[in-house]
Short mmCIF file of C-alpha atoms in Angstrom, two decimals:
data_model
loop_
_atom_site.label_atom_id
_atom_site.label_comp_id
_atom_site.label_asym_id
_atom_site.label_seq_id
_atom_site.Cartn_x
_atom_site.Cartn_y
_atom_site.Cartn_z
CA MET Z 1 -0.07 0.01 -0.06
CA VAL Z 2 1.33 3.45 -0.89
CA GLY Z 3 0.26 6.95 -0.18
CA VAL Z 4 -0.76 8.84 -3.35
CA LYS Z 5 -1.53 12.54 -3.73
CA ALA Z 6 -4.58 13.31 -5.94
CA ALA Z 7 -4.85 16.22 -8.40
CA ASN Z 8 -6.67 18.20 -5.64
CA GLY Z 9 -4.02 17.50 -3.04
CA ASP Z 10 -5.92 14.86 -1.03
CA GLN Z 11 -4.03 11.79 0.18
CA HIS Z 12 -5.25 8.23 -0.92
CA HIS Z 13 -3.92 4.83 -0.07
CA LEU Z 14 -3.68 2.55 -3.06
CA ARG Z 15 -2.11 -0.77 -3.77
CA ALA Z 16 0.94 -0.72 -6.19
CA LEU Z 17 2.84 -3.47 -7.76
CA ILE Z 18 6.42 -2.49 -8.31
CA ASP Z 19 8.37 -4.29 -11.13
CA SER Z 20 11.82 -2.91 -11.56
CA GLY Z 21 12.19 -4.62 -14.93
CA SER Z 22 8.98 -3.27 -16.38
CA GLN Z 23 9.23 -0.79 -19.36
CA ILE Z 24 5.68 0.62 -18.96
CA SER Z 25 3.52 1.97 -16.15
CA VAL Z 26 -0.26 1.24 -16.11
CA ILE Z 27 -3.06 2.42 -13.84
CA THR Z 28 -6.62 1.19 -13.56
CA GLU Z 29 -9.56 3.46 -14.53
CA ARG Z 30 -10.90 3.38 -11.00
CA ALA Z 31 -7.67 4.64 -9.56
CA ALA Z 32 -7.41 7.36 -12.22
CA GLN Z 33 -10.85 8.65 -11.18
CA ILE Z 34 -10.05 8.53 -7.47
CA LEU Z 35 -7.09 10.68 -8.11
CA GLY Z 36 -8.90 13.05 -10.43
CA LEU Z 37 -6.09 12.76 -13.08
CA LYS Z 38 -6.42 14.74 -16.20
CA ARG Z 39 -6.79 12.80 -19.39
CA ARG Z 40 -4.67 13.40 -22.59
CA ARG Z 41 -6.02 12.33 -25.94
CA CYS Z 42 -3.78 9.89 -27.73
CA LYS Z 43 -3.80 8.72 -31.33
CA GLY Z 44 -4.72 5.16 -31.01
CA THR Z 45 -7.31 2.64 -29.72
CA ILE Z 46 -5.70 0.21 -27.36
CA PHE Z 47 -6.67 -3.38 -26.38
CA GLY Z 48 -4.58 -5.98 -24.81
CA VAL Z 49 -3.83 -4.76 -21.28
CA GLY Z 50 -5.76 -7.26 -19.15
CA PRO Z 51 -5.50 -9.96 -16.56
CA THR Z 52 -4.03 -12.57 -18.70
CA SER Z 53 -0.25 -12.33 -18.80
CA GLU Z 54 -0.06 -14.14 -22.20
CA GLU Z 55 -1.79 -11.11 -23.86
CA PRO Z 56 0.34 -8.46 -25.69
CA ILE Z 57 0.83 -5.06 -24.27
CA ALA Z 58 0.61 -1.73 -26.08
CA GLN Z 59 3.25 0.90 -25.30
CA GLN Z 60 3.27 4.43 -26.68
CA THR Z 61 6.83 5.63 -27.58
CA TYR Z 62 8.22 8.58 -29.44
CA LEU Z 63 8.18 6.57 -32.48
CA GLY Z 64 4.54 5.62 -32.07
CA TRP Z 65 2.76 2.59 -30.49
CA ILE Z 66 4.76 -0.69 -30.17
CA LEU Z 67 3.43 -4.21 -29.18
CA CYS Z 68 5.24 -6.77 -26.95
CA GLY Z 69 4.11 -9.89 -25.30
CA SER Z 70 5.30 -13.56 -24.80
CA VAL Z 71 2.84 -15.27 -27.34
CA LYS Z 72 4.38 -16.50 -30.57
CA SER Z 73 1.44 -15.20 -32.72
CA TYR Z 74 -1.54 -13.04 -32.11
CA GLN Z 75 -3.90 -10.60 -33.81
CA CYS Z 76 -3.13 -6.97 -33.64
CA ASN Z 77 -5.62 -5.14 -31.71
CA VAL Z 78 -4.22 -1.53 -31.90
CA MET Z 79 -5.41 0.91 -34.45
CA VAL Z 80 -2.36 3.05 -34.91
CA HIS Z 81 -2.40 6.75 -36.05
CA ASN Z 82 1.19 7.64 -36.24
CA ASN Z 83 2.51 11.22 -36.44
CA TYR Z 84 4.45 10.76 -39.73
CA ASP Z 85 5.92 14.24 -39.50
CA ASP Z 86 7.62 13.37 -36.18
CA LEU Z 87 8.79 9.96 -37.50
CA GLN Z 88 10.31 11.62 -40.77
CA ARG Z 89 12.12 14.21 -38.68
CA PHE Z 90 13.68 11.43 -36.63
CA TRP Z 91 14.91 9.51 -39.60
CA GLU Z 92 16.33 12.85 -41.17
CA CYS Z 93 18.23 13.31 -37.99
CA GLU Z 94 19.69 9.75 -38.00
CA ASP Z 95 20.28 9.47 -41.72
CA ILE Z 96 23.80 9.81 -43.07
CA SER Z 97 23.18 12.10 -45.95
CA LEU Z 98 25.45 11.82 -48.90
CA GLU Z 99 24.00 14.71 -51.00
CA LYS Z 100 23.07 18.08 -49.91
CA GLU Z 101 20.42 20.13 -51.79
CA MET Z 102 21.66 23.37 -53.24
CA THR Z 103 19.55 26.51 -53.34
CA SER Z 104 19.80 29.16 -55.87
CA GLU Z 105 21.80 31.23 -53.35
CA ASP Z 106 24.10 28.38 -52.81
CA GLU Z 107 24.80 27.94 -56.43
CA PHE Z 108 25.44 31.70 -56.65
CA CYS Z 109 28.04 31.56 -53.83
CA LEU Z 110 29.86 28.70 -55.54
CA GLN Z 111 29.96 30.48 -58.85
CA TYR Z 112 31.04 33.73 -57.12
CA PHE Z 113 33.83 31.85 -55.16
CA SER Z 114 35.01 30.30 -58.48
CA LYS Z 115 35.12 33.67 -60.34
CA THR Z 116 36.75 35.67 -57.52
CA THR Z 117 38.99 33.44 -55.68
CA LYS Z 118 42.76 33.12 -56.68
CA ARG Z 119 46.03 31.65 -55.53
CA LEU Z 120 48.84 34.06 -54.55
CA GLU Z 121 52.55 33.54 -55.35
CA ASP Z 122 53.06 31.64 -52.03
CA GLY Z 123 50.11 29.34 -52.82
CA ARG Z 124 47.75 30.85 -50.37
CA PHE Z 125 44.07 31.67 -51.31
CA GLU Z 126 42.71 35.09 -51.60
CA VAL Z 127 38.84 35.34 -51.40
CA ARG Z 128 36.08 37.93 -51.61
CA LEU Z 129 33.39 38.23 -49.11
CA PRO Z 130 30.05 37.16 -50.62
CA ILE Z 131 28.32 40.41 -49.94
CA ILE Z 132 24.56 40.58 -51.16
CA GLU Z 133 24.73 43.42 -53.65
CA GLU Z 134 21.10 44.36 -53.21
CA LEU Z 135 21.45 44.78 -49.46
CA LYS Z 136 24.88 46.55 -49.44
CA HIS Z 137 23.40 49.96 -49.34
CA LYS Z 138 21.42 49.08 -46.22
CA LEU Z 139 24.47 48.76 -44.03
CA GLY Z 140 24.52 51.65 -41.66
CA SER Z 141 27.15 53.19 -39.43
CA SER Z 142 28.79 50.90 -36.89
CA LYS Z 143 31.82 53.01 -35.61
CA THR Z 144 30.29 54.68 -32.66
CA THR Z 145 28.76 51.44 -31.26
CA ALA Z 146 31.96 49.46 -31.83
CA LEU Z 147 34.02 52.09 -30.05
CA ALA Z 148 31.60 52.15 -27.07
CA GLN Z 149 31.85 48.29 -26.84
CA TYR Z 150 35.65 48.40 -27.14
CA GLN Z 151 35.86 50.98 -24.27
CA SER Z 152 33.62 48.60 -22.20
CA LEU Z 153 35.97 45.73 -23.00
CA GLU Z 154 38.89 47.77 -21.77
CA ARG Z 155 37.32 48.33 -18.53
CA ARG Z 156 36.69 44.50 -18.05
CA LEU Z 157 40.32 43.86 -19.09
CA ASP Z 158 41.47 46.43 -16.36
CA GLN Z 159 39.75 44.26 -13.68
CA ASN Z 160 41.44 41.01 -14.82
CA ILE Z 161 45.20 41.39 -15.46
CA ALA Z 162 45.59 37.63 -16.54
CA LEU Z 163 42.87 37.98 -19.16
CA ALA Z 164 44.25 41.33 -20.32
CA ASN Z 165 47.69 39.69 -20.84
CA ASP Z 166 46.25 36.82 -22.77
CA TYR Z 167 44.09 39.12 -24.94
CA LYS Z 168 47.27 41.42 -25.75
CA ARG Z 169 49.34 38.29 -26.62
CA PHE Z 170 46.42 37.10 -28.94
CA MET Z 171 46.28 40.53 -30.71
CA GLN Z 172 50.01 40.84 -30.94
CA GLU Z 173 50.15 37.53 -32.68
CA TYR Z 174 47.68 38.86 -35.21
CA MET Z 175 49.98 41.85 -35.90
CA ASP Z 176 53.14 39.68 -35.90
CA LEU Z 177 51.68 37.44 -38.57
CA SER Z 178 50.45 40.36 -40.58
CA HIS Z 179 46.83 39.18 -40.13
CA MET Z 180 45.77 42.67 -39.33
CA GLU Z 181 47.11 46.09 -40.08
CA ARG Z 182 46.50 49.76 -39.24
CA SER Z 183 43.80 51.45 -41.27
CA ALA Z 184 44.12 55.20 -41.60
CA SER Z 185 41.57 56.25 -44.28
CA GLU Z 186 37.65 55.91 -43.88
CA ARG Z 187 35.66 54.14 -46.48
CA LYS Z 188 32.07 54.59 -47.54
CA MET Z 189 31.44 50.92 -47.20
CA GLU Z 190 33.07 49.76 -43.97
CA PHE Z 191 32.03 47.90 -40.86
CA TYR Z 192 33.48 47.84 -37.39
CA LEU Z 193 33.53 44.48 -35.64
CA PRO Z 194 33.14 44.54 -31.90
CA HIS Z 195 35.21 41.76 -30.24
CA HIS Z 196 35.49 39.91 -26.91
CA GLY Z 197 37.53 36.96 -25.56
CA VAL Z 198 36.45 33.40 -25.14
CA ILE Z 199 38.27 31.01 -22.87
CA ARG Z 200 38.66 27.37 -24.20
CA ASP Z 201 39.89 25.22 -21.43
CA SER Z 202 40.01 22.19 -23.72
CA SER Z 203 42.49 23.79 -26.06
CA THR Z 204 46.09 22.43 -25.91
CA THR Z 205 47.50 25.61 -27.69
CA THR Z 206 45.79 29.02 -27.18
CA LYS Z 207 43.50 29.09 -24.25
CA LEU Z 208 41.96 32.39 -25.13
CA ARG Z 209 40.41 33.12 -28.64
CA VAL Z 210 39.21 36.53 -29.59
CA VAL Z 211 35.85 36.49 -31.36
CA PHE Z 212 34.73 39.16 -33.73
CA ASN Z 213 31.00 39.99 -33.77
CA ALA Z 214 29.83 40.34 -37.30
CA SER Z 215 26.13 40.01 -36.16
CA ALA Z 216 26.42 43.35 -34.25
CA LYS Z 217 23.64 45.75 -35.62
CA SER Z 218 24.71 48.90 -37.38
CA SER Z 219 22.64 52.17 -37.15
CA SER Z 220 20.24 50.86 -39.81
CA GLY Z 221 19.51 47.70 -37.92
CA TYR Z 222 21.53 45.65 -40.34
CA SER Z 223 24.77 43.87 -39.58
CA LEU Z 224 27.65 42.63 -41.67
CA ASN Z 225 26.10 39.09 -41.47
CA ASP Z 226 22.67 40.36 -42.56
CA ILE Z 227 24.08 41.57 -45.99
CA MET Z 228 26.27 38.51 -46.43
CA TYR Z 229 25.54 35.10 -48.04
CA LYS Z 230 26.16 32.18 -45.78
CA GLY Z 231 27.07 29.81 -48.64
CA PRO Z 232 26.21 26.13 -48.89
CA ASN Z 233 27.03 23.71 -46.03
CA LEU Z 234 30.13 21.90 -47.28
CA GLN Z 235 30.90 19.99 -44.10
CA GLN Z 236 31.32 16.25 -44.36
CA ASP Z 237 28.90 14.17 -42.21
CA LEU Z 238 30.59 13.45 -38.91
CA GLN Z 239 29.12 9.90 -38.62
CA GLN Z 240 30.34 8.98 -42.02
CA ILE Z 241 33.88 10.16 -41.25
CA ILE Z 242 34.03 8.29 -37.96
CA LEU Z 243 32.71 5.06 -39.52
CA LYS Z 244 35.41 5.18 -42.20
CA TRP Z 245 38.10 6.05 -39.84
CA ARG Z 246 37.26 3.25 -37.55
CA GLN Z 247 38.08 0.70 -40.28
CA PHE Z 248 41.77 1.41 -40.46
CA LYS Z 249 44.33 -0.63 -38.65
CA PHE Z 250 46.64 2.30 -38.46
CA ALA Z 251 44.70 5.52 -37.63
CA TYR Z 252 45.71 9.01 -36.88
CA THR Z 253 44.11 12.49 -36.34
CA ALA Z 254 45.35 16.09 -36.98
CA ASP Z 255 44.07 19.58 -37.41
CA ILE Z 256 44.90 22.54 -39.43
CA GLU Z 257 46.72 25.38 -37.50
CA LYS Z 258 44.59 28.59 -37.71
CA MET Z 259 42.75 27.44 -40.74
CA TYR Z 260 40.63 30.50 -41.26
CA ARG Z 261 43.58 32.86 -40.85
CA GLN Z 262 45.69 31.24 -43.48
CA ILE Z 263 43.21 32.54 -46.20
CA TRP Z 264 43.50 36.23 -47.18
CA VAL Z 265 40.61 38.42 -47.88
CA PHE Z 266 40.60 40.65 -50.86
CA PRO Z 267 42.08 44.07 -49.83
CA GLU Z 268 38.87 46.19 -50.81
CA ASP Z 269 36.76 43.81 -48.65
CA GLN Z 270 39.04 44.19 -45.54
CA ALA Z 271 37.19 47.51 -44.88
CA TYR Z 272 34.32 45.35 -43.65
CA GLN Z 273 36.61 43.88 -41.00
CA ARG Z 274 37.81 46.95 -38.96
CA ILE Z 275 38.32 46.81 -35.31
CA PHE Z 276 39.42 49.13 -32.48
CA TRP Z 277 42.54 48.14 -30.53
CA ARG Z 278 45.42 49.65 -28.60
CA GLU Z 279 48.17 48.02 -26.56
CA SER Z 280 47.83 50.23 -23.53
CA LYS Z 281 45.84 53.24 -22.49
CA ASP Z 282 49.03 55.42 -22.94
CA GLN Z 283 48.33 55.16 -26.71
CA PRO Z 284 45.37 56.49 -28.66
CA VAL Z 285 42.71 53.97 -29.78
CA GLN Z 286 43.80 52.84 -33.30
CA VAL Z 287 41.69 51.47 -36.19
CA TYR Z 288 42.94 48.09 -37.68
CA GLN Z 289 41.41 45.92 -40.29
CA LEU Z 290 41.76 42.13 -40.37
CA LYS Z 291 43.19 40.74 -43.51
CA THR Z 292 42.15 37.16 -43.29
CA VAL Z 293 39.02 35.25 -43.13
CA THR Z 294 37.48 36.01 -39.82
CA TYR Z 295 35.66 33.63 -37.35
CA GLY Z 296 32.29 34.98 -36.56
CA GLU Z 297 31.40 36.04 -40.06
CA LYS Z 298 28.52 34.06 -41.64
CA ALA Z 299 30.41 32.90 -44.70
CA ALA Z 300 33.72 31.97 -42.78
CA SER Z 301 33.11 28.31 -42.74
CA PHE Z 302 31.99 28.04 -46.44
CA LEU Z 303 35.07 30.07 -47.65
CA ALA Z 304 37.52 28.08 -45.67
CA ILE Z 305 36.14 24.56 -46.49
CA ASN Z 306 35.80 25.54 -50.12
CA CYS Z 307 39.49 26.70 -50.28
CA LEU Z 308 40.48 23.16 -49.05
CA LYS Z 309 38.26 21.57 -51.75
CA GLN Z 310 39.84 23.92 -54.45
CA LEU Z 311 43.40 23.01 -53.09
CA ALA Z 312 42.47 19.32 -53.38
CA ALA Z 313 41.27 19.68 -56.94
CA GLU Z 314 44.33 21.57 -58.05
CA GLU Z 315 46.84 19.24 -56.36
CA LYS Z 316 44.95 15.98 -57.37
CA LYS Z 317 47.39 14.89 -60.07
CA LYS Z 318 50.37 15.14 -57.77
CA TYR Z 319 48.65 13.76 -54.72
CA PRO Z 320 45.64 11.71 -55.71
CA GLU Z 321 45.02 9.77 -52.50
CA ALA Z 322 45.84 12.71 -50.28
CA ALA Z 323 43.44 14.91 -52.29
CA LYS Z 324 40.60 12.38 -51.85
CA GLU Z 325 41.22 12.45 -48.11
CA VAL Z 326 41.06 16.22 -48.01
CA GLU Z 327 37.64 16.04 -49.70
CA GLU Z 328 36.24 13.26 -47.58
CA SER Z 329 38.05 12.98 -44.25
CA PHE Z 330 38.05 16.59 -42.86
CA PHE Z 331 35.46 17.94 -40.54
CA VAL Z 332 36.18 21.70 -40.98
CA ASP Z 333 39.82 21.82 -39.78
CA ASP Z 334 39.85 18.47 -38.02
CA PHE Z 335 41.24 15.38 -39.91
CA CYS Z 336 40.53 11.66 -39.21
CA GLY Z 337 42.22 9.10 -41.41
CA GLY Z 338 44.56 6.14 -41.76
CA HIS Z 339 45.27 3.11 -43.91
CA HIS Z 340 45.47 -0.69 -43.61
CA THR Z 341 49.35 -0.90 -43.77
CA LEU Z 342 52.03 1.01 -42.00
CA GLN Z 343 53.82 1.93 -45.23
CA GLN Z 344 50.66 3.29 -46.87
CA SER Z 345 49.73 5.27 -43.71
CA LYS Z 346 53.15 6.98 -43.67
CA GLN Z 347 52.95 7.83 -47.37
CA LEU Z 348 49.47 9.18 -46.99
CA GLN Z 349 50.59 11.21 -44.06
CA ALA Z 350 53.59 12.69 -45.80
CA ASP Z 351 51.42 13.57 -48.83
CA LEU Z 352 48.72 15.24 -46.72
CA ILE Z 353 51.30 17.43 -45.11
CA GLU Z 354 52.83 18.57 -48.47
CA LEU Z 355 49.53 18.97 -50.13
CA LEU Z 356 48.26 21.31 -47.43
CA LYS Z 357 51.52 23.09 -47.15
CA SER Z 358 51.27 24.10 -50.81
CA GLY Z 359 48.12 26.04 -49.91
CA GLY Z 360 49.69 27.69 -46.76
CA PHE Z 361 48.04 25.27 -44.35
CA ASN Z 362 50.05 23.57 -41.54
CA LEU Z 363 48.79 20.27 -40.39
CA ARG Z 364 49.65 19.71 -36.72
CA LYS Z 365 48.50 18.06 -33.46
CA TRP Z 366 49.15 14.66 -34.79
CA ARG Z 367 47.96 11.66 -32.87
CA SER Z 368 48.09 7.96 -33.79
CA ASN Z 369 47.67 4.39 -32.36
CA GLU Z 370 51.04 3.61 -33.99
CA LYS Z 371 54.12 5.42 -32.55
CA GLN Z 372 56.11 4.97 -35.78
CA LEU Z 373 53.57 7.35 -37.52
CA LEU Z 374 54.75 10.09 -35.09
CA ALA Z 375 58.45 9.24 -34.98
CA ASP Z 376 59.30 11.34 -38.09
CA LEU Z 377 57.39 14.40 -36.97
CA ASP Z 378 58.74 17.33 -35.20
CA THR Z 379 57.74 17.46 -31.45
CA GLU Z 380 55.64 20.60 -31.87
CA GLN Z 381 53.57 18.71 -34.60
CA CYS Z 382 52.43 16.07 -32.20
CA ASP Z 383 49.69 16.43 -29.68
CA LYS Z 384 50.14 14.77 -26.27
CA GLN Z 385 46.58 15.29 -25.16
CA THR Z 386 43.51 13.18 -25.66
CA TYR Z 387 42.04 14.01 -28.98
CA GLU Z 388 38.83 15.94 -28.92
CA PHE Z 389 36.68 16.25 -31.98
CA LYS Z 390 34.07 18.91 -31.75
CA HIS Z 391 31.11 19.97 -33.86
CA MET Z 392 29.67 23.42 -32.77
CA GLU Z 393 26.33 24.48 -33.62
CA SER Z 394 24.04 27.26 -32.34
CA THR Z 395 21.97 24.67 -30.31
CA LYS Z 396 24.38 21.78 -29.29
CA THR Z 397 28.06 20.60 -28.96
CA LEU Z 398 28.98 17.21 -30.36
CA GLY Z 399 32.28 15.99 -28.84
CA LEU Z 400 34.25 12.74 -29.34
CA SER Z 401 37.29 11.67 -27.32
CA TRP Z 402 39.83 9.22 -28.66
CA ASP Z 403 42.26 7.11 -26.73
CA PRO Z 404 44.70 6.18 -29.50
CA GLN Z 405 46.48 3.34 -27.52
CA ALA Z 406 43.37 1.49 -26.72
CA PHE Z 407 41.59 2.81 -29.82
CA SER Z 408 38.54 3.60 -27.76
CA LEU Z 409 36.01 6.31 -28.35
CA SER Z 410 33.99 8.17 -25.66
CA TRP Z 411 31.41 10.93 -25.87
CA SER Z 412 31.96 14.02 -23.68
#
């Protein structure tokens, strides 16, 4: 006998049978009336729950009604009215899609990329930002708001010396690598990007990343991202990459160092990537412009991934197998690959490094379940930490951790 609270708060003593192995819970009609429980309409007519243990039991699940029972054969006594829209969405989530539908905007972005992208003398790519021409004139002033946000950032940095030092090191690296430069003249079409720091505890290199906000609204209510095409989703399916990767006897992982920042932005478009910065308050606030593809812009992922695909296409004759891996085994900047023999694994690894180097990309943080695949690499190219594979979206984080010695996977 157990005490049960009714809908109106009254206490009743009812008899309960507890079965820890049961997958359903049932209640008699009389008990439901005593407790004054609210009914909820279901899409089905149910028979089969009764005093005889041999009869089948109907259970409502997120996939619809299912029947279970110990008899070998029986007549189905459930009239099912499934919500096919919910079922279709489930299978779409679980499906490994090999083809992605292209919209007219996607097709335009690909054509625009093909027409405007070029390789420079050192092999690196230079791209144009895919600005929507019809909306360009709607971009308002952003300078005043960005300056106010920068002054607010400085006040926060004054209260956290450690964060301020990390921030300064990050920005100094930008300047040392010529990824940003002073901008003296104003342009009619320009945009100022507010920025702030994000701490990444899982990172084995730079703990702090400065994020530039291309979604900040200008005086007209439009942001830089509002007047920019996103481009098609060119990412490979994560499940497909992992399933393929797990087949290899010799496996390894790596990632591309500062992938976005290895791609130059056309000089005229750099005016859309202006920021405020100064090393110390003893100096006046200066205007800089970012010269490379910038994290936080809507088209950044499309531009970076498409540069990899273009590089693979152009280097296919020289590195056929490595080019195929660039096409199929990269999830943005993360690589998962391998081979069935040690010799082939070494050759593929060497070809991948050379292919990507020809486009200005450095493949690093190598991990493997075979020490010989790391023996010929420089120490700074190897990663001593547990590999973490992340897919960031606006609503979720999908992580995968790999222990290369045991070749075991775990979700985090």
